Amino acid sequence: MSADSAPDLECRGLTKRFGDITAVKDVDFSVPAGSFFSILGPSGCGKTTIMRMIAGFLEPSSGDILIRGRSVLGVPPNKRPVNMVFQHLALFPMMNVAENIGYGLRRQGVAKAEITRRTGEVLERISLPGIGARKVSELSGGQRQRVAIARCMVLEPEVLLLDEPLGALDLKLREKMKIELKSLQAEFDTTFVYITHDQGEALVMSDAVAVMNAGRFEQIGAARDLYYRPATAFVAGFVGEANRWSGRVTRVEGDTAEVQTDAGLTLRAPADGLKTNDKVSVFVRPEAISIGPDAAAMQDQAFGTKVQVTAMLFNGANSRVLVRDPQSGSEIDVALPQSAGFANLDKGAEVQIGWTREQTLCFADTAS
Amino acid sequence: MTGRGLGFYLLLAPLVLWLGLLIILPHIDMAIVSLRTRVAPREYVPSLDNYAAFITEPLYIVTFLRTAIMSVLATVITLIIAFPISYYIAKIAKGRSQAALFLMCLIPFWVSELVRTFGWIILLRETGVISGFLQWLGLADQPIEMLYNDAAMMLGLVYTSMLFMVVPLTTTLESLDDAVIEAGYDLGGSGFSVLREIVIPHAMPGIVSGCIVVFMLSLGNYLTPTMLGGKGSLWFTELIYSQFIVRFNWELGAAFGFCLLGASSLIVWSILRLTGQTLERTMGEGK
């Protein structure tokens, strides 16, 4: 590790325009050395464009990219100290595993014996020793994944870029690879920049996540902050699950805003600069909602109502109850507490639900 | 399995008839003809005289070797010209321009080879377009004859074969994932090393199948060497033609035919061996 404090990767005012379309708009971020940074966004939000600019396949329209404090603008991809794990891995089918891993070293003119040694070493580190002579087509999905990472890591890049590398794997393997990627990152102690549209991948693995939408970063923060303290309505809706209502602020009193949803629910939320008559979007996480047998159990909640169960979605630890508020008719998604008593809820049962003021996430609509 | 139905044999019949009547039967007959010699009118004895004549007569053997070498050269030149064209069509051109470029390679092949070759005569002859243009520019003070030499013949051979190289090359290059090329650069490769280690190995089945087709077309070409080549550019097919049609010496002609078949088989086999490809892989367009 270098002694200076320059982050491994820094983007300043990064912008990319394709004709009239602005794919990436004024993006700023920096990734400290040795951390796992994710860019999370729906497809088409511009995250791949950012990745390709960092790798050097695209030139930014404006802004700067710095690696270890040095601008890499104008440096071709084969001269940048970053390597990329492609979406479909892009292993070289005409070479075996050892040749794939040794490719970059051969380009650097490393001696043959040294290439063999380092290839063996990196295969050891990804716990696939002795598969060097195998053909790429003989490997399983998870093995290919690790070989693709090893092929980059053997070059000891400053930054490793990963472009949705888990997308092609089946669900079980994806879960396993998430954990494995995180431990590989710790093992190699290299900065990973990971792009994905899967919030599960981003939240589990990353030290910091940037949520991206329509070419801009909506929020950068630790997974926990994004989840509990989303900065924008988009982040609240995109990260994690939430019940969503749109409505209007009817009254602001101190630090509490009263919101009337379009369906007719009256909620209370932290005021945070909201003004009367603002149009707002309100989010409440399913697990933030308490559920109880009667109104007495909901005394401490800012909002409570009696509802009817419309469906029970049993899924082990992730079971949900869908309930309907009889006054407004809106359907609310409630996480089922694992503790006592609710496993026997049936369709039609009457229960009391409620949540606190702080758990009501309220954002003024910007575009209206 | 209780034997195959009538339908199977009916479907098989055209193939068997085609192979038997048009390929195997004529070749057996040719082989017999080539292995006999005429001692008196309508009187033949088996002998190897025809093959002996081929080996001992310098004109025959020189023409034979020249034809083989020139065909290899034509194949190599076609490959060198067609590779960048195919790469451009498959990897750089996008959408409509890709289709348009491919069509432009195809269009000349809608007219007959004779007309296409005649087009070159119009361009290259003494009173032709290029000669006239050079004189008009003042670069030449008298008409220039560019026809009837090896260069003109080579031009014709390469031009005639181009499509048969471009099509298999474009197909194999299209099947190469762009990300694999990008990965080559990303891991530190230069344009040349990516070409050598990634693009060419991937395109090898296409290169080999294109080369085989172009080589065989050149070797068996009759029209182009006759129309564009000079007196010195005698092509082996012209020798066969003259034995059959002019000299009416079918025995020698048949022997020549077998020598040509042997040569093309040998050279195709060596190309496959040298490149480590198999006929199945190359003809299956390298999947």
CSV table of N, CA, C and O in Angstrom, one decimal, chain A residues 105-210:
chain,number,residue,atom,x,y,z
A,105,LEU,N,0.5,-11.8,-18.3
A,105,LEU,CA,1.9,-11.8,-18.0
A,105,LEU,C,2.8,-12.0,-19.2
A,105,LEU,O,3.8,-11.3,-19.3
A,106,ARG,N,2.3,-12.8,-20.2
A,106,ARG,CA,3.1,-12.9,-21.4
A,106,ARG,C,3.1,-11.5,-22.1
A,106,ARG,O,4.2,-11.2,-22.7
A,107,ARG,N,2.1,-10.8,-22.1
A,107,ARG,CA,2.1,-9.4,-22.7
A,107,ARG,C,3.1,-8.5,-22.0
A,107,ARG,O,3.6,-7.6,-22.6
A,108,GLN,N,3.3,-8.7,-20.7
A,108,GLN,CA,4.2,-7.9,-20.0
A,108,GLN,C,5.6,-8.4,-20.2
A,108,GLN,O,6.6,-7.8,-19.6
A,109,GLY,N,5.8,-9.5,-20.9
A,109,GLY,CA,7.1,-10.0,-21.1
A,109,GLY,C,7.8,-10.7,-19.9
A,109,GLY,O,9.0,-10.7,-19.8
A,110,VAL,N,6.9,-11.2,-19.1
A,110,VAL,CA,7.5,-12.0,-17.9
A,110,VAL,C,8.1,-13.3,-18.4
A,110,VAL,O,7.6,-13.9,-19.3
A,111,ALA,N,9.2,-13.7,-17.8
A,111,ALA,CA,9.8,-14.9,-18.2
A,111,ALA,C,8.9,-16.2,-18.0
A,111,ALA,O,8.1,-16.2,-17.1
A,112,LYS,N,9.1,-17.2,-18.8
A,112,LYS,CA,8.3,-18.3,-18.8
A,112,LYS,C,8.1,-19.0,-17.5
A,112,LYS,O,7.0,-19.3,-17.0
A,113,ALA,N,9.3,-19.2,-16.8
A,113,ALA,CA,9.3,-19.9,-15.5
A,113,ALA,C,8.5,-19.1,-14.5
A,113,ALA,O,7.7,-19.7,-13.7
A,114,GLU,N,8.7,-17.8,-14.5
A,114,GLU,CA,8.0,-16.9,-13.6
A,114,GLU,C,6.4,-17.0,-13.9
A,114,GLU,O,5.6,-17.0,-12.9
A,115,ILE,N,6.1,-17.0,-15.2
A,115,ILE,CA,4.6,-17.1,-15.5
A,115,ILE,C,4.0,-18.4,-14.9
A,115,ILE,O,3.0,-18.4,-14.3
A,116,THR,N,4.8,-19.5,-15.1
A,116,THR,CA,4.3,-20.8,-14.6
A,116,THR,C,4.1,-20.7,-13.1
A,116,THR,O,3.1,-21.2,-12.5
A,117,ARG,N,5.1,-20.1,-12.4
A,117,ARG,CA,5.0,-20.0,-10.9
A,117,ARG,C,3.8,-19.2,-10.5
A,117,ARG,O,3.0,-19.6,-9.7
A,118,ARG,N,3.7,-18.0,-11.1
A,118,ARG,CA,2.6,-17.1,-10.7
A,118,ARG,C,1.3,-17.6,-11.0
A,118,ARG,O,0.3,-17.4,-10.3
A,119,THR,N,1.2,-18.3,-12.2
A,119,THR,CA,-0.1,-18.9,-12.5
A,119,THR,C,-0.5,-20.0,-11.5
A,119,THR,O,-1.7,-20.0,-11.1
A,120,GLY,N,0.5,-20.8,-11.1
A,120,GLY,CA,0.2,-21.8,-10.1
A,120,GLY,C,-0.2,-21.2,-8.8
A,120,GLY,O,-1.2,-21.7,-8.2
A,121,GLU,N,0.4,-20.1,-8.5
A,121,GLU,CA,0.2,-19.5,-7.2
A,121,GLU,C,-1.3,-18.9,-7.2
A,121,GLU,O,-2.0,-19.1,-6.2
A,122,VAL,N,-1.7,-18.3,-8.3
A,122,VAL,CA,-3.0,-17.6,-8.2
A,122,VAL,C,-4.1,-18.7,-8.3
A,122,VAL,O,-5.1,-18.5,-7.7
A,123,LEU,N,-3.8,-19.8,-9.0
A,123,LEU,CA,-4.8,-20.9,-9.0
A,123,LEU,C,-4.9,-21.5,-7.6
A,123,LEU,O,-6.0,-21.9,-7.1
A,124,GLU,N,-3.8,-21.5,-6.8
A,124,GLU,CA,-3.9,-21.9,-5.4
A,124,GLU,C,-4.8,-21.0,-4.6
A,124,GLU,O,-5.6,-21.4,-3.8
A,125,ARG,N,-4.6,-19.7,-4.9
A,125,ARG,CA,-5.4,-18.7,-4.1
A,125,ARG,C,-6.9,-18.8,-4.4
A,125,ARG,O,-7.7,-18.4,-3.5
A,126,ILE,N,-7.2,-19.1,-5.6
A,126,ILE,CA,-8.7,-19.3,-5.9
A,126,ILE,C,-9.1,-20.7,-5.6
A,126,ILE,O,-10.2,-21.1,-6.0
A,127,SER,N,-8.3,-21.4,-4.9
A,127,SER,CA,-8.6,-22.8,-4.5
A,127,SER,C,-9.0,-23.7,-5.7
A,127,SER,O,-9.9,-24.5,-5.6
A,128,LEU,N,-8.3,-23.6,-6.8
A,128,LEU,CA,-8.4,-24.5,-7.9
A,128,LEU,C,-7.0,-25.0,-8.4
A,128,LEU,O,-6.7,-24.8,-9.5
A,129,PRO,N,-6.2,-25.5,-7.5
A,129,PRO,CA,-4.9,-25.8,-7.9
A,129,PRO,C,-4.9,-27.0,-8.9
A,129,PRO,O,-5.8,-27.8,-8.8
A,130,GLY,N,-4.0,-27.0,-9.8
A,130,GLY,CA,-3.9,-28.1,-10.7
A,130,GLY,C,-4.9,-28.2,-11.9
A,130,GLY,O,-5.0,-29.2,-12.5
A,131,ILE,N,-5.6,-27.1,-12.1
A,131,ILE,CA,-6.6,-27.2,-13.2
A,131,ILE,C,-6.0,-26.5,-14.5
A,131,ILE,O,-6.7,-26.3,-15.5
A,132,GLY,N,-4.7,-26.1,-14.4
A,132,GLY,CA,-4.1,-25.3,-15.5
A,132,GLY,C,-4.3,-25.9,-16.9
A,132,GLY,O,-4.5,-25.1,-17.8
A,133,ALA,N,-4.2,-27.2,-17.0
A,133,ALA,CA,-4.2,-27.8,-18.3
A,133,ALA,C,-5.7,-28.0,-18.8
A,133,ALA,O,-5.8,-28.4,-20.0
A,134,ARG,N,-6.7,-27.7,-18.0
A,134,ARG,CA,-8.0,-27.9,-18.5
A,134,ARG,C,-8.5,-26.9,-19.5
A,134,ARG,O,-8.0,-25.8,-19.5
A,135,LYS,N,-9.4,-27.3,-20.3
A,135,LYS,CA,-10.0,-26.4,-21.3
A,135,LYS,C,-11.0,-25.6,-20.6
A,135,LYS,O,-11.7,-26.0,-19.6
A,136,VAL,N,-11.2,-24.3,-21.1
A,136,VAL,CA,-12.2,-23.5,-20.4
A,136,VAL,C,-13.6,-24.1,-20.5
A,136,VAL,O,-14.4,-24.0,-19.5
A,137,SER,N,-13.9,-24.8,-21.6
A,137,SER,CA,-15.2,-25.4,-21.7
A,137,SER,C,-15.5,-26.5,-20.8
A,137,SER,O,-16.6,-27.0,-20.6
A,138,GLU,N,-14.4,-27.0,-20.1
A,138,GLU,CA,-14.6,-28.1,-19.2
A,138,GLU,C,-14.9,-27.6,-17.8
A,138,GLU,O,-15.1,-28.5,-16.9
A,139,LEU,N,-14.9,-26.3,-17.6
A,139,LEU,CA,-15.1,-25.8,-16.2
A,139,LEU,C,-16.6,-25.6,-15.9
A,139,LEU,O,-17.3,-25.3,-16.8
A,140,SER,N,-16.9,-25.6,-14.6
A,140,SER,CA,-18.3,-25.3,-14.2
A,140,SER,C,-18.4,-23.8,-14.2
A,140,SER,O,-17.4,-23.0,-14.2
A,141,GLY,N,-19.6,-23.3,-14.0
A,141,GLY,CA,-19.9,-21.8,-14.0
A,141,GLY,C,-19.1,-21.1,-12.9
A,141,GLY,O,-18.4,-20.1,-13.1
A,142,GLY,N,-19.1,-21.7,-11.7
A,142,GLY,CA,-18.4,-21.1,-10.6
A,142,GLY,C,-16.8,-21.1,-10.8
A,142,GLY,O,-16.2,-20.2,-10.4
A,143,GLN,N,-16.3,-22.2,-11.4
A,143,GLN,CA,-14.9,-22.3,-11.6
A,143,GLN,C,-14.5,-21.2,-12.7
A,143,GLN,O,-13.5,-20.6,-12.5
A,144,ARG,N,-15.3,-21.1,-13.7
A,144,ARG,CA,-15.0,-20.0,-14.7
A,144,ARG,C,-14.9,-18.7,-14.1
A,144,ARG,O,-14.0,-17.9,-14.4
A,145,GLN,N,-15.9,-18.4,-13.2
A,145,GLN,CA,-15.9,-17.2,-12.5
A,145,GLN,C,-14.6,-16.9,-11.8
A,145,GLN,O,-14.0,-15.8,-11.9
A,146,ARG,N,-14.1,-17.9,-11.1
A,146,ARG,CA,-12.9,-17.7,-10.3
A,146,ARG,C,-11.7,-17.6,-11.2
A,146,ARG,O,-10.8,-16.8,-11.0
A,147,VAL,N,-11.7,-18.3,-12.4
A,147,VAL,CA,-10.6,-18.2,-13.3
A,147,VAL,C,-10.6,-16.8,-13.9
A,147,VAL,O,-9.5,-16.2,-14.1
A,148,ALA,N,-11.8,-16.3,-14.2
A,148,ALA,CA,-11.8,-14.9,-14.8
A,148,ALA,C,-11.2,-13.9,-13.8
A,148,ALA,O,-10.5,-13.0,-14.2
A,149,ILE,N,-11.5,-14.1,-12.5
A,149,ILE,CA,-11.0,-13.2,-11.5
A,149,ILE,C,-9.4,-13.4,-11.4
A,149,ILE,O,-8.7,-12.4,-11.4
A,150,ALA,N,-9.0,-14.7,-11.4
A,150,ALA,CA,-7.6,-15.0,-11.3
A,150,ALA,C,-6.8,-14.4,-12.5
A,150,ALA,O,-5.7,-13.9,-12.3
A,151,ARG,N,-7.4,-14.4,-13.7
A,151,ARG,CA,-6.8,-13.9,-14.9
A,151,ARG,C,-6.4,-12.4,-14.7
A,151,ARG,O,-5.4,-12.0,-15.2
A,152,CYS,N,-7.3,-11.7,-14.0
A,152,CYS,CA,-7.1,-10.3,-13.8
A,152,CYS,C,-6.1,-10.1,-12.6
A,152,CYS,O,-5.2,-9.3,-12.7
A,153,MET,N,-6.4,-10.9,-11.5
A,153,MET,CA,-5.6,-10.6,-10.3
A,153,MET,C,-4.1,-11.0,-10.4
A,153,MET,O,-3.3,-10.4,-9.7
A,154,VAL,N,-3.8,-11.9,-11.3
A,154,VAL,CA,-2.4,-12.3,-11.5
A,154,VAL,C,-1.6,-11.1,-11.9
A,154,VAL,O,-0.4,-11.0,-11.7
A,155,LEU,N,-2.3,-10.1,-12.5
A,155,LEU,CA,-1.6,-8.9,-13.0
A,155,LEU,C,-1.4,-7.8,-11.9
A,155,LEU,O,-0.9,-6.7,-12.1
A,156,GLU,N,-2.0,-8.1,-10.7
A,156,GLU,CA,-2.0,-7.2,-9.6
A,156,GLU,C,-2.4,-5.8,-10.0
A,156,GLU,O,-1.7,-4.8,-9.8
A,157,PRO,N,-3.7,-5.7,-10.5
A,157,PRO,CA,-4.1,-4.3,-10.9
A,157,PRO,C,-4.4,-3.5,-9.6
A,157,PRO,O,-4.6,-4.0,-8.5
A,158,GLU,N,-4.4,-2.1,-9.8
A,158,GLU,CA,-4.8,-1.3,-8.7
A,158,GLU,C,-6.3,-1.4,-8.4
A,158,GLU,O,-6.7,-1.3,-7.3
A,159,VAL,N,-7.1,-1.6,-9.5
A,159,VAL,CA,-8.5,-1.6,-9.3
A,159,VAL,C,-9.0,-2.8,-10.2
A,159,VAL,O,-8.6,-2.9,-11.4
A,160,LEU,N,-9.9,-3.6,-9.7
A,160,LEU,CA,-10.6,-4.6,-10.5
A,160,LEU,C,-12.0,-4.2,-10.7
A,160,LEU,O,-12.8,-3.9,-9.8
A,161,LEU,N,-12.4,-4.2,-12.0
A,161,LEU,CA,-13.8,-3.8,-12.3
A,161,LEU,C,-14.5,-5.1,-12.6
A,161,LEU,O,-14.0,-6.0,-13.3
A,162,LEU,N,-15.7,-5.2,-12.0
A,162,LEU,CA,-16.6,-6.4,-12.3
A,162,LEU,C,-17.9,-6.0,-12.8
A,162,LEU,O,-18.6,-5.2,-12.2
A,163,ASP,N,-18.2,-6.4,-14.0
A,163,ASP,CA,-19.4,-6.0,-14.7
A,163,ASP,C,-20.5,-7.1,-14.6
A,163,ASP,O,-20.5,-8.0,-15.5
A,164,GLU,N,-21.3,-7.1,-13.6
A,164,GLU,CA,-22.3,-8.1,-13.4
A,164,GLU,C,-21.9,-9.5,-13.6
A,164,GLU,O,-22.5,-10.2,-14.4
A,165,PRO,N,-20.8,-9.9,-13.0
A,165,PRO,CA,-20.3,-11.2,-13.4
A,165,PRO,C,-21.1,-12.4,-12.9
A,165,PRO,O,-20.9,-13.5,-13.4
A,166,LEU,N,-22.0,-12.1,-12.0
A,166,LEU,CA,-22.8,-13.2,-11.5
A,166,LEU,C,-24.1,-13.4,-12.2
A,166,LEU,O,-24.9,-14.4,-12.0
A,167,GLY,N,-24.4,-12.5,-13.2
A,167,GLY,CA,-25.7,-12.5,-13.9
A,167,GLY,C,-26.0,-13.8,-14.5
A,167,GLY,O,-27.2,-14.2,-14.6
A,168,ALA,N,-25.0,-14.5,-15.0
A,168,ALA,CA,-25.3,-15.7,-15.8
A,168,ALA,C,-25.4,-17.0,-15.0
A,168,ALA,O,-25.7,-18.1,-15.5
A,169,LEU,N,-25.2,-16.9,-13.7
A,169,LEU,CA,-25.2,-18.1,-12.8
A,169,LEU,C,-26.6,-18.3,-12.3
A,169,LEU,O,-27.4,-17.4,-12.2
A,170,ASP,N,-26.8,-19.6,-11.9
A,170,ASP,CA,-28.1,-19.9,-11.3
A,170,ASP,C,-28.2,-19.4,-9.8
A,170,ASP,O,-27.1,-19.1,-9.3
A,171,LEU,N,-29.4,-19.4,-9.3
A,171,LEU,CA,-29.6,-18.7,-8.0
A,171,LEU,C,-28.7,-19.2,-6.9
A,171,LEU,O,-28.0,-18.4,-6.2
A,172,LYS,N,-28.7,-20.5,-6.7
A,172,LYS,CA,-27.9,-21.1,-5.6
A,172,LYS,C,-26.4,-20.7,-5.7
A,172,LYS,O,-25.8,-20.3,-4.7
A,173,LEU,N,-25.9,-20.9,-7.0
A,173,LEU,CA,-24.5,-20.6,-7.2
A,173,LEU,C,-24.2,-19.1,-7.0
A,173,LEU,O,-23.1,-18.7,-6.4
A,174,ARG,N,-25.2,-18.3,-7.3
A,174,ARG,CA,-25.0,-16.8,-7.2
A,174,ARG,C,-24.8,-16.5,-5.7
A,174,ARG,O,-24.0,-15.7,-5.3
A,175,GLU,N,-25.7,-17.1,-4.9
A,175,GLU,CA,-25.6,-16.8,-3.4
A,175,GLU,C,-24.2,-17.2,-2.9
A,175,GLU,O,-23.6,-16.5,-2.1
A,176,LYS,N,-23.7,-18.4,-3.4
A,176,LYS,CA,-22.4,-18.9,-2.9
A,176,LYS,C,-21.3,-18.0,-3.4
A,176,LYS,O,-20.4,-17.6,-2.7
A,177,MET,N,-21.4,-17.5,-4.7
A,177,MET,CA,-20.3,-16.7,-5.3
A,177,MET,C,-20.3,-15.3,-4.6
A,177,MET,O,-19.2,-14.7,-4.5
A,178,LYS,N,-21.4,-14.8,-4.1
A,178,LYS,CA,-21.4,-13.5,-3.4
A,178,LYS,C,-20.4,-13.6,-2.3
A,178,LYS,O,-19.6,-12.7,-2.1
A,179,ILE,N,-20.6,-14.6,-1.5
A,179,ILE,CA,-19.7,-14.7,-0.3
A,179,ILE,C,-18.3,-15.0,-0.7
A,179,ILE,O,-17.3,-14.4,-0.2
A,180,GLU,N,-18.1,-15.8,-1.8
A,180,GLU,CA,-16.8,-16.1,-2.3
A,180,GLU,C,-16.1,-14.9,-2.8
A,180,GLU,O,-14.9,-14.7,-2.6
A,181,LEU,N,-16.8,-14.0,-3.6
A,181,LEU,CA,-16.2,-12.8,-4.1
A,181,LEU,C,-15.7,-11.9,-3.0
A,181,LEU,O,-14.6,-11.4,-3.1
A,182,LYS,N,-16.6,-11.8,-2.0
A,182,LYS,CA,-16.2,-10.9,-0.9
A,182,LYS,C,-14.9,-11.5,-0.2
A,182,LYS,O,-14.0,-10.7,0.1
A,183,SER,N,-14.8,-12.8,-0.1
A,183,SER,CA,-13.6,-13.3,0.6
A,183,SER,C,-12.4,-13.2,-0.4
A,183,SER,O,-11.3,-13.0,0.1
A,184,LEU,N,-12.6,-13.4,-1.7
A,184,LEU,CA,-11.5,-13.2,-2.6
A,184,LEU,C,-11.0,-11.8,-2.6
A,184,LEU,O,-9.8,-11.5,-2.7
A,185,GLN,N,-11.9,-10.8,-2.4
A,185,GLN,CA,-11.5,-9.4,-2.4
A,185,GLN,C,-10.6,-9.2,-1.1
A,185,GLN,O,-9.6,-8.5,-1.2
A,186,ALA,N,-11.0,-9.8,0.0
A,186,ALA,CA,-10.2,-9.7,1.2
A,186,ALA,C,-8.9,-10.4,1.0
A,186,ALA,O,-7.8,-9.8,1.4
A,187,GLU,N,-8.9,-11.5,0.4
A,187,GLU,CA,-7.7,-12.3,0.1
A,187,GLU,C,-6.7,-11.5,-0.7
A,187,GLU,O,-5.5,-11.5,-0.4
A,188,PHE,N,-7.2,-10.9,-1.8
A,188,PHE,CA,-6.2,-10.2,-2.7
A,188,PHE,C,-6.0,-8.8,-2.2
A,188,PHE,O,-5.1,-8.1,-2.7
A,189,ASP,N,-6.8,-8.3,-1.3
A,189,ASP,CA,-6.7,-6.9,-0.8
A,189,ASP,C,-6.6,-5.9,-1.9
A,189,ASP,O,-5.7,-5.0,-1.9
A,190,THR,N,-7.5,-6.0,-2.9
A,190,THR,CA,-7.5,-5.1,-4.0
A,190,THR,C,-8.8,-4.4,-4.0
A,190,THR,O,-9.8,-4.9,-3.5
A,191,THR,N,-8.8,-3.2,-4.6
A,191,THR,CA,-10.1,-2.4,-4.7
A,191,THR,C,-11.0,-3.0,-5.8
A,191,THR,O,-10.5,-3.3,-6.9
A,192,PHE,N,-12.2,-3.4,-5.4
A,192,PHE,CA,-13.1,-3.9,-6.4
A,192,PHE,C,-14.2,-2.9,-6.7
A,192,PHE,O,-14.7,-2.3,-5.8
A,193,VAL,N,-14.5,-2.7,-7.9
A,193,VAL,CA,-15.6,-1.9,-8.3
A,193,VAL,C,-16.6,-2.8,-9.0
A,193,VAL,O,-16.2,-3.4,-10.0
A,194,TYR,N,-17.8,-2.9,-8.5
A,194,TYR,CA,-18.7,-3.9,-8.9
A,194,TYR,C,-20.0,-3.2,-9.4
A,194,TYR,O,-20.5,-2.4,-8.7
A,195,ILE,N,-20.4,-3.6,-10.6
A,195,ILE,CA,-21.7,-3.0,-11.0
A,195,ILE,C,-22.7,-4.1,-11.1
A,195,ILE,O,-22.4,-5.2,-11.6
A,196,THR,N,-23.9,-3.8,-10.8
A,196,THR,CA,-25.0,-4.8,-10.7
A,196,THR,C,-26.3,-4.1,-10.7
A,196,THR,O,-26.5,-2.9,-10.4
A,197,HIS,N,-27.4,-4.8,-11.1
A,197,HIS,CA,-28.7,-4.3,-11.0
A,197,HIS,C,-29.4,-5.1,-9.8
A,197,HIS,O,-30.5,-4.8,-9.5
A,198,ASP,N,-28.6,-6.0,-9.2
A,198,ASP,CA,-29.2,-6.8,-8.2
A,198,ASP,C,-28.8,-6.3,-6.8
A,198,ASP,O,-27.7,-6.3,-6.4
A,199,GLN,N,-29.8,-5.7,-6.1
A,199,GLN,CA,-29.5,-5.0,-4.8
A,199,GLN,C,-28.9,-6.0,-3.8
A,199,GLN,O,-28.1,-5.6,-3.0
A,200,GLY,N,-29.4,-7.3,-3.9
A,200,GLY,CA,-28.9,-8.3,-2.9
A,200,GLY,C,-27.3,-8.4,-3.0
A,200,GLY,O,-26.6,-8.4,-2.0
A,201,GLU,N,-26.8,-8.5,-4.3
A,201,GLU,CA,-25.4,-8.6,-4.5
A,201,GLU,C,-24.7,-7.3,-3.9
A,201,GLU,O,-23.7,-7.4,-3.2
A,202,ALA,N,-25.2,-6.2,-4.3
A,202,ALA,CA,-24.6,-4.9,-3.9
A,202,ALA,C,-24.6,-4.8,-2.4
A,202,ALA,O,-23.5,-4.5,-1.8
A,203,LEU,N,-25.7,-5.0,-1.7
A,203,LEU,CA,-25.8,-4.8,-0.3
A,203,LEU,C,-24.9,-5.8,0.5
A,203,LEU,O,-24.3,-5.4,1.5
A,204,VAL,N,-24.9,-7.0,0.1
A,204,VAL,CA,-24.2,-8.0,0.9
A,204,VAL,C,-22.7,-7.8,0.8
A,204,VAL,O,-22.0,-7.9,1.8
A,205,MET,N,-22.1,-7.5,-0.4
A,205,MET,CA,-20.7,-7.5,-0.6
A,205,MET,C,-20.0,-6.2,-0.3
A,205,MET,O,-18.8,-6.2,0.0
A,206,SER,N,-20.7,-5.1,-0.5
A,206,SER,CA,-20.0,-3.8,-0.6
A,206,SER,C,-19.7,-3.1,0.7
A,206,SER,O,-20.5,-3.2,1.6
A,207,ASP,N,-18.6,-2.4,0.7
A,207,ASP,CA,-18.3,-1.4,1.8
A,207,ASP,C,-19.1,-0.2,1.5
A,207,ASP,O,-19.6,0.5,2.4
A,208,ALA,N,-19.2,0.2,0.3
A,208,ALA,CA,-20.0,1.4,-0.1
A,208,ALA,C,-20.8,1.1,-1.4
A,208,ALA,O,-20.3,0.4,-2.3
A,209,VAL,N,-22.0,1.6,-1.5
A,209,VAL,CA,-22.8,1.4,-2.7
A,209,VAL,C,-23.2,2.8,-3.2
A,209,VAL,O,-23.6,3.6,-2.5
A,210,ALA,N,-23.1,2.9,-4.5
A,210,ALA,CA,-23.7,4.1,-5.2
A,210,ALA,C,-25.0,3.6,-5.9
A,210,ALA,O,-24.9,2.7,-6.7
